[in-house]
Short mmCIF file of C-alpha atoms and ligand atoms in Angstrom, two decimals:
data_model
loop_
_atom_site.label_atom_id
_atom_site.label_comp_id
_atom_site.label_asym_id
_atom_site.label_seq_id
_atom_site.Cartn_x
_atom_site.Cartn_y
_atom_site.Cartn_z
CA MET A 1 30.43 -9.18 -37.78
CA ARG A 2 33.37 -7.22 -36.44
CA GLU A 3 34.84 -4.25 -38.27
CA PRO A 4 37.64 -4.87 -40.71
CA ARG A 5 41.17 -3.81 -39.80
CA LEU A 6 42.32 -1.59 -42.58
CA GLY A 7 45.78 -1.05 -43.98
CA VAL A 8 45.75 2.21 -45.88
CA LEU A 9 48.50 2.96 -48.41
CA SER A 10 49.10 6.58 -49.40
CA SER A 11 51.79 8.79 -50.95
CA GLY A 12 49.77 11.98 -50.94
CA LYS A 13 47.77 14.47 -49.00
CA GLY A 14 45.64 11.77 -47.34
CA SER A 15 42.10 13.13 -47.61
CA ASN A 16 40.72 9.62 -48.11
CA LEU A 17 42.68 8.40 -45.06
CA ARG A 18 41.26 11.27 -42.96
CA ASN A 19 37.79 10.58 -44.20
CA LEU A 20 37.95 6.87 -43.28
CA PHE A 21 39.39 7.70 -39.88
CA SER A 22 36.79 10.37 -39.14
CA ARG A 23 34.00 7.97 -40.09
CA GLY A 24 35.28 5.59 -37.46
CA TYR A 25 36.90 2.94 -39.64
CA ARG A 26 39.54 0.94 -37.82
CA VAL A 27 42.85 2.03 -39.46
CA SER A 28 45.32 -0.50 -38.15
CA ALA A 29 48.20 0.53 -40.41
CA VAL A 30 49.19 3.33 -42.74
CA GLY A 31 51.88 2.47 -45.27
CA THR A 32 53.74 5.10 -47.28
CA ASN A 33 56.67 5.40 -49.63
CA ARG A 34 56.80 9.16 -48.96
CA PRO A 35 57.44 9.84 -45.26
CA GLY A 36 56.93 13.57 -45.79
CA CYS A 37 53.44 13.29 -47.25
CA GLY A 38 50.23 14.55 -45.69
CA ALA A 39 48.92 11.06 -45.01
CA ALA A 40 52.06 10.19 -43.01
CA ALA A 41 51.79 13.42 -41.04
CA PHE A 42 48.17 12.61 -40.22
CA ALA A 43 49.09 9.09 -39.10
CA ARG A 44 51.80 10.43 -36.76
CA GLN A 45 49.45 13.10 -35.40
CA GLN A 46 46.77 10.53 -34.64
CA GLY A 47 49.21 7.95 -33.30
CA LEU A 48 48.34 5.42 -36.04
CA ARG A 49 50.83 2.67 -36.80
CA LEU A 50 52.95 4.04 -39.67
CA GLY A 51 55.22 2.03 -41.94
CA GLU A 52 57.71 3.82 -44.18
CA PHE A 53 58.66 1.96 -47.33
CA SER A 54 60.72 4.47 -49.38
CA GLN A 55 61.98 2.81 -52.54
CA ARG A 56 65.57 3.90 -51.89
CA ARG A 57 65.72 1.64 -48.85
CA TYR A 58 65.15 -1.45 -51.05
CA PRO A 59 67.11 -2.92 -53.98
CA SER A 60 63.94 -3.51 -56.03
CA SER A 61 60.21 -2.97 -56.05
CA LEU A 62 59.86 -6.67 -55.32
CA ALA A 63 61.93 -6.36 -52.14
CA ARG A 64 59.96 -3.29 -51.13
CA ASP A 65 56.62 -5.05 -51.58
CA GLU A 66 57.84 -8.17 -49.77
CA ALA A 67 58.63 -5.95 -46.78
CA LEU A 68 55.30 -4.13 -47.12
CA SER A 69 53.21 -7.32 -47.33
CA SER A 70 55.09 -8.96 -44.43
CA TRP A 71 54.41 -5.91 -42.30
CA LEU A 72 50.72 -5.75 -43.19
CA LEU A 73 50.28 -9.45 -42.54
CA GLN A 74 52.08 -9.16 -39.25
CA VAL A 75 49.79 -6.30 -38.18
CA GLY A 76 46.86 -8.52 -39.28
CA VAL A 77 45.00 -6.22 -41.62
CA ASP A 78 41.88 -7.64 -43.24
CA ILE A 79 41.63 -5.21 -46.18
CA VAL A 80 44.28 -3.08 -47.86
CA VAL A 81 43.12 0.23 -49.28
CA ASN A 82 45.21 2.02 -51.88
CA ALA A 83 44.22 5.68 -51.47
CA GLY A 84 46.64 7.72 -53.54
CA TYR A 85 49.58 5.31 -53.41
CA ASP A 86 51.80 6.22 -56.35
CA ARG A 87 53.66 2.94 -56.84
CA ILE A 88 52.49 -0.08 -58.81
CA LEU A 89 52.23 -2.99 -56.41
CA SER A 90 54.12 -6.11 -57.40
CA GLU A 91 53.37 -9.75 -56.83
CA PRO A 92 54.20 -10.05 -53.12
CA MET A 93 51.37 -7.60 -52.46
CA THR A 94 48.88 -8.68 -55.15
CA ARG A 95 49.29 -12.33 -54.08
CA ALA A 96 49.11 -11.85 -50.33
CA PHE A 97 46.04 -9.62 -50.55
CA ALA A 98 44.28 -11.06 -53.61
CA GLY A 99 40.58 -10.26 -53.34
CA ARG A 100 41.23 -8.06 -50.25
CA MET A 101 42.87 -5.04 -51.76
CA LEU A 102 41.07 -1.99 -53.12
CA ASN A 103 42.23 0.98 -55.16
CA ILE A 104 40.51 4.29 -55.67
CA HIS A 105 41.05 6.03 -58.94
CA PRO A 106 39.80 9.50 -60.06
CA SER A 107 38.21 8.52 -63.39
CA LEU A 108 35.55 6.24 -64.82
CA LEU A 109 37.80 3.21 -65.41
CA PRO A 110 38.70 1.77 -67.81
CA SER A 111 39.12 5.34 -69.13
CA PHE A 112 42.20 7.23 -68.01
CA GLY A 113 43.75 4.42 -66.00
CA GLY A 114 47.45 3.89 -65.36
CA GLY A 115 48.85 7.13 -64.01
CA MET A 116 48.42 9.85 -61.44
CA ASP A 117 47.13 12.42 -63.93
CA ALA A 118 43.70 11.00 -64.73
CA VAL A 119 41.85 14.30 -64.02
CA GLU A 120 44.18 16.34 -66.30
CA ARG A 121 43.85 13.77 -69.06
CA ALA A 122 40.04 13.76 -68.82
CA LEU A 123 39.98 17.56 -69.14
CA GLN A 124 42.43 17.50 -72.04
CA HIS A 125 40.20 15.01 -73.86
CA GLY A 126 37.19 17.25 -73.31
CA VAL A 127 35.06 14.50 -71.77
CA LYS A 128 31.75 15.74 -70.45
CA ILE A 129 31.40 13.11 -67.77
CA THR A 130 34.12 11.66 -65.61
CA GLY A 131 34.06 10.29 -62.08
CA CYS A 132 35.77 7.88 -59.75
CA THR A 133 36.08 4.14 -59.35
CA VAL A 134 36.90 1.71 -56.57
CA HIS A 135 38.13 -1.61 -57.85
CA LEU A 136 39.93 -4.70 -56.64
CA VAL A 137 43.69 -4.65 -57.21
CA THR A 138 45.10 -7.27 -59.50
CA GLU A 139 48.41 -7.41 -61.31
CA ALA A 140 46.89 -5.49 -64.28
CA VAL A 141 47.14 -1.82 -63.32
CA ASP A 142 43.77 -0.06 -62.68
CA ALA A 143 42.02 -2.99 -64.37
CA GLY A 144 40.68 -5.24 -61.55
CA PRO A 145 36.97 -5.87 -61.06
CA ILE A 146 35.02 -2.71 -60.32
CA LEU A 147 33.15 -2.57 -57.00
CA VAL A 148 31.71 0.95 -56.95
CA GLN A 149 31.79 3.68 -59.58
CA VAL A 150 30.14 7.08 -59.76
CA ALA A 151 29.88 9.74 -62.48
CA VAL A 152 30.82 13.40 -62.01
CA PRO A 153 29.89 15.87 -64.76
CA VAL A 154 32.57 18.21 -66.10
CA LEU A 155 31.22 21.77 -65.78
CA PRO A 156 32.03 24.79 -67.96
CA GLY A 157 35.11 26.54 -66.63
CA ASP A 158 36.41 23.51 -64.74
CA ASP A 159 40.14 23.31 -64.13
CA THR A 160 41.94 20.37 -62.63
CA GLN A 161 41.58 21.63 -59.10
CA ARG A 162 37.85 22.36 -59.27
CA LEU A 163 37.05 19.10 -60.97
CA LEU A 164 39.26 17.10 -58.58
CA GLN A 165 37.52 18.70 -55.64
CA ARG A 166 34.12 17.46 -56.82
CA ILE A 167 35.51 14.05 -57.71
CA GLN A 168 37.09 13.73 -54.27
CA ALA A 169 33.83 14.58 -52.56
CA GLU A 170 32.43 11.51 -54.33
CA GLU A 171 35.51 9.47 -53.47
CA HIS A 172 34.90 10.15 -49.81
CA ARG A 173 31.39 8.73 -50.26
CA ILE A 174 32.15 5.63 -52.33
CA LEU A 175 35.37 4.37 -50.74
CA PRO A 176 33.56 3.56 -47.49
CA GLN A 177 30.76 1.93 -49.50
CA ALA A 178 33.27 -0.25 -51.33
CA ILE A 179 34.98 -1.26 -48.08
CA ASP A 180 31.63 -2.23 -46.55
CA LEU A 181 30.67 -4.14 -49.72
CA LEU A 182 33.94 -6.04 -49.85
CA TRP A 183 33.83 -6.85 -46.15
CA ALA A 184 30.28 -8.16 -46.49
CA ARG A 185 31.33 -10.24 -49.49
CA LEU A 186 34.18 -11.66 -47.49
CA GLY A 187 31.63 -12.60 -44.86
CA GLY A 188 33.54 -10.56 -42.31
CA SER A 189 36.24 -13.15 -42.41
CA PRO A 190 39.61 -12.18 -41.06
CA GLN A 191 41.20 -15.30 -42.56
CA ILE A 192 44.11 -14.46 -44.85
CA VAL A 193 45.89 -17.30 -46.55
CA GLN A 194 49.47 -16.45 -45.84
CA GLU A 195 51.57 -17.52 -48.72
CA THR A 196 54.42 -15.21 -47.86
CA THR A 197 56.77 -15.66 -44.97
CA VAL A 198 56.13 -13.39 -42.05
CA VAL A 199 59.38 -12.13 -40.63
C1 LIG B 1 42.63 10.36 -55.09
O1 LIG B 1 42.10 11.27 -55.97
C2 LIG B 1 42.64 8.93 -55.64
O2 LIG B 1 41.63 8.73 -56.55
C3 LIG B 1 43.99 8.86 -56.32
O3 LIG B 1 44.82 9.63 -55.51
C4 LIG B 1 44.12 10.60 -54.82
C5 LIG B 1 44.45 10.53 -53.39
O4 LIG B 1 43.91 11.65 -52.68
N1 LIG B 1 44.40 7.52 -56.53
P1 LIG B 1 44.13 11.77 -51.12
O5 LIG B 1 45.61 11.70 -50.84
O6 LIG B 1 43.37 10.68 -50.43
O7 LIG B 1 43.56 13.12 -50.81
#
């Protein structure tokens, strides 16, 4: 079984992207809506194929995601990984990559889904255990089937940064596991049913 070609989407610092790259995953494309972010800088530095999809370049989120999915299909990615992408993906993406798109979220879903402040919210609620989750992306935000999930205890004196740091250490462990699991489930099949037009 060959390795999957990954399309990684990120708007942030890109620690999950770096982790996948350093573990030898084949990152065929990095998509971002924030050309100035750490993930984009890393992609440029490593000579990875980088696609910039800033919302202001498109009349709607639908148009943006049509462009994004056409690009990813053209590159020929097998699995799309949302690793800190801060836009909700619309139908052109969820349809083109149904069953082949993962998201990593820094909480024990279904708790604290739907937003980029899951760690702050968990602390505010005073939960004693939180964690991170990798799930398949569907149209329902942060609610697709869970592939891998791990608990992280909240320790006395934790602030957002300290807790996030421990959660991210787990993210860097479970995201590769989830990719391997999904790829095995797909039978290592590169076949993508292309329902969108490739331009
Ligand atoms: C991660 O904590 C992930 O769970 C969330 O966004 C963050 C991305 O971190 N969706 P990084 O940019 O990969 O460091």
